Amino acid sequence: MKEDDSLSKKILVVDDEKNIRLLLKEELQDEGYDVIMAENGAAALEMIQKEVPDLVTLDIKMPGEDGLSILRKIREIEYDLPVIICSAYSVYKTDFSAVAADHYVTKSSDFSELKNKIQEILSYKS
Amino acid sequence: MLDSDLRSISPEWIELLLAPVLMKDFGFVTPYYCRHKYDGTITNMIAYPLTWVLYGRRVRQPIGGDFGFSLAFVKSLLEKDVWETDIARFGIDIWMTTVAICEKFKICQSFLGAKIHDDKDPGKDLSPMFVQVVGTIFSLMEIYHENWLRVKGSRPTAIFGFESEFAPNPIDVDQGNMIRKFQEGLLRYQHIWEKVLEKENFRKIQEVAKMEVSHFELPVELWVKSLYDFSIAYKNRNGGFSSAEIIEALVPIYYAKTASFVNRTQSLDTSQAEEAIRKQCGVFESLKPYLVEAWTSQG
């Protein structure tokens, strides 16, 4: 991606696994994004209101509140905030709650689908 | 607003349709149901994908028949001069959904469980509904062309309610009947198809008409391009045909698409069929430049 396109775009990574958060942060920073992180739903919702990210990547399987429930709350407070579900499980793709996400990516070592989708969604937004 | 032929309604539906308006400040609430894969074929083949691609909003049941809305939205609808037209008949649902999106009312979907109503074989009972719904969609494309020509990509729509296990009633579909109607349509409407469809699309449609029932297939790309061609013809009244003649001539191709969908999804369960419908919407989106180009180049 061109550096100008991602200038000042802020992405919130929500994942309970620290290593995944850090890996995603590194990958997305390499693309020129600002990256902030949250390890659970409560922290994510607080950050959304305080930091106003441009896009959220959201894990589903997390201790306490799961990602689909957090997604519902995000839609209540920030109706149009783009959210990409980033889960190790493809099975939730057909869960009706997942349709409120902009896109669903199954976690893998190849981040190209996620990066392409982020770029595409943010380009529509701008 | 509720469909009059509902058999699965419960008191919770009222709360589910109104709570987002009263508690969350939404302007328009559309239903989200568990339906059999062959229930709602006009929705699945036309209304859902066109709402997705034209206005960039993924609303799963844009013509669902059961809606909640705010007072401000009702007032906005009442100001419009449509109440003596087809829009106020079967077109009312897609009109409300389109107005809500284009006029920036906040929209969400509410999960209502299973929709059980007077199921209809899509090959037997849907022609009047088809003509009014599709006519309304095409008319709205003219009214809101400045909106949809600008739209790129698509956004999901918030969803409320809680999913439970529902088994929708199975629907028997007579594919052979639909394919026969398509083949008869070629004889009856050939003179219209020839003028409405791009030359290559018309040639391919003629090829499809020769296929046997067992492996009948109208490719998704051909369906999407044909539908786009018809929307252009509706706007330009190609060949001097009336808008009603153009929509009626589309019905057999819609039957072909529905029969083809049934052939492809017979062994799929509800969620797999849903995924197939979503993928089809992706094809609509990828072919949007074809529509935009044709719409803008033909005045």
JSON list of C-alpha atoms in Angstrom, two decimals, chain B residues 127 130-131 177-190 192-193 205 208-209 216 218 223 226 230 245-260:
[
{"chain": "B", "resi": 127, "resn": "SER", "atom": "CA", "xyz": [-45.37, -13.29, -11.34]},
{"chain": "B", "resi": 130, "resn": "PHE", "atom": "CA", "xyz": [-42.17, -10.06, -9.41]},
{"chain": "B", "resi": 131, "resn": "VAL", "atom": "CA", "xyz": [-43.45, -7.40, -11.80]},
{"chain": "B", "resi": 177, "resn": "ASN", "atom": "CA", "xyz": [-41.89, -26.12, -14.77]},
{"chain": "B", "resi": 178, "resn": "MET", "atom": "CA", "xyz": [-39.55, -23.15, -14.40]},
{"chain": "B", "resi": 179, "resn": "ILE", "atom": "CA", "xyz": [-37.25, -24.35, -17.16]},
{"chain": "B", "resi": 180, "resn": "ARG", "atom": "CA", "xyz": [-40.24, -24.91, -19.45]},
{"chain": "B", "resi": 181, "resn": "LYS", "atom": "CA", "xyz": [-41.42, -21.36, -18.75]},
{"chain": "B", "resi": 182, "resn": "PHE", "atom": "CA", "xyz": [-37.96, -20.09, -19.60]},
{"chain": "B", "resi": 183, "resn": "GLN", "atom": "CA", "xyz": [-37.91, -22.01, -22.87]},
{"chain": "B", "resi": 184, "resn": "GLU", "atom": "CA", "xyz": [-41.42, -20.80, -23.74]},
{"chain": "B", "resi": 185, "resn": "GLY", "atom": "CA", "xyz": [-40.25, -17.32, -22.81]},
{"chain": "B", "resi": 186, "resn": "LEU", "atom": "CA", "xyz": [-37.58, -17.50, -25.47]},
{"chain": "B", "resi": 187, "resn": "LEU", "atom": "CA", "xyz": [-40.27, -17.99, -28.10]},
{"chain": "B", "resi": 188, "resn": "ARG", "atom": "CA", "xyz": [-42.63, -15.43, -26.65]},
{"chain": "B", "resi": 189, "resn": "TYR", "atom": "CA", "xyz": [-40.19, -12.67, -25.70]},
{"chain": "B", "resi": 190, "resn": "GLN", "atom": "CA", "xyz": [-37.32, -13.22, -28.13]},
{"chain": "B", "resi": 192, "resn": "ILE", "atom": "CA", "xyz": [-37.75, -8.08, -26.59]},
{"chain": "B", "resi": 193, "resn": "TRP", "atom": "CA", "xyz": [-34.70, -9.98, -25.32]},
{"chain": "B", "resi": 205, "resn": "ILE", "atom": "CA", "xyz": [-29.20, -17.04, -23.11]},
{"chain": "B", "resi": 208, "resn": "VAL", "atom": "CA", "xyz": [-28.83, -21.94, -22.01]},
{"chain": "B", "resi": 209, "resn": "ALA", "atom": "CA", "xyz": [-32.35, -22.50, -23.34]},
{"chain": "B", "resi": 216, "resn": "PHE", "atom": "CA", "xyz": [-29.51, -26.92, -16.50]},
{"chain": "B", "resi": 218, "resn": "LEU", "atom": "CA", "xyz": [-27.72, -20.17, -16.03]},
{"chain": "B", "resi": 223, "resn": "TRP", "atom": "CA", "xyz": [-27.81, -13.64, -14.83]},
{"chain": "B", "resi": 226, "resn": "SER", "atom": "CA", "xyz": [-28.93, -9.79, -18.00]},
{"chain": "B", "resi": 230, "resn": "PHE", "atom": "CA", "xyz": [-32.95, -5.05, -18.22]},
{"chain": "B", "resi": 245, "resn": "GLU", "atom": "CA", "xyz": [-43.46, -5.29, -21.22]},
{"chain": "B", "resi": 246, "resn": "ILE", "atom": "CA", "xyz": [-39.80, -5.11, -20.24]},
{"chain": "B", "resi": 247, "resn": "ILE", "atom": "CA", "xyz": [-40.36, -6.44, -16.73]},
{"chain": "B", "resi": 248, "resn": "GLU", "atom": "CA", "xyz": [-42.67, -9.21, -17.97]},
{"chain": "B", "resi": 249, "resn": "ALA", "atom": "CA", "xyz": [-40.00, -10.29, -20.42]},
{"chain": "B", "resi": 250, "resn": "LEU", "atom": "CA", "xyz": [-37.53, -10.66, -17.56]},
{"chain": "B", "resi": 251, "resn": "VAL", "atom": "CA", "xyz": [-39.72, -13.17, -15.69]},
{"chain": "B", "resi": 252, "resn": "PRO", "atom": "CA", "xyz": [-38.68, -16.26, -17.73]},
{"chain": "B", "resi": 253, "resn": "ILE", "atom": "CA", "xyz": [-34.99, -15.45, -17.24]},
{"chain": "B", "resi": 254, "resn": "TYR", "atom": "CA", "xyz": [-35.62, -15.13, -13.51]},
{"chain": "B", "resi": 255, "resn": "TYR", "atom": "CA", "xyz": [-37.23, -18.59, -13.63]},
{"chain": "B", "resi": 256, "resn": "ALA", "atom": "CA", "xyz": [-34.12, -19.88, -15.37]},
{"chain": "B", "resi": 257, "resn": "LYS", "atom": "CA", "xyz": [-31.93, -18.39, -12.66]},
{"chain": "B", "resi": 258, "resn": "THR", "atom": "CA", "xyz": [-34.09, -19.83, -9.88]},
{"chain": "B", "resi": 259, "resn": "ALA", "atom": "CA", "xyz": [-34.12, -23.31, -11.48]},
{"chain": "B", "resi": 260, "resn": "SER", "atom": "CA", "xyz": [-30.37, -23.09, -11.86]}
]
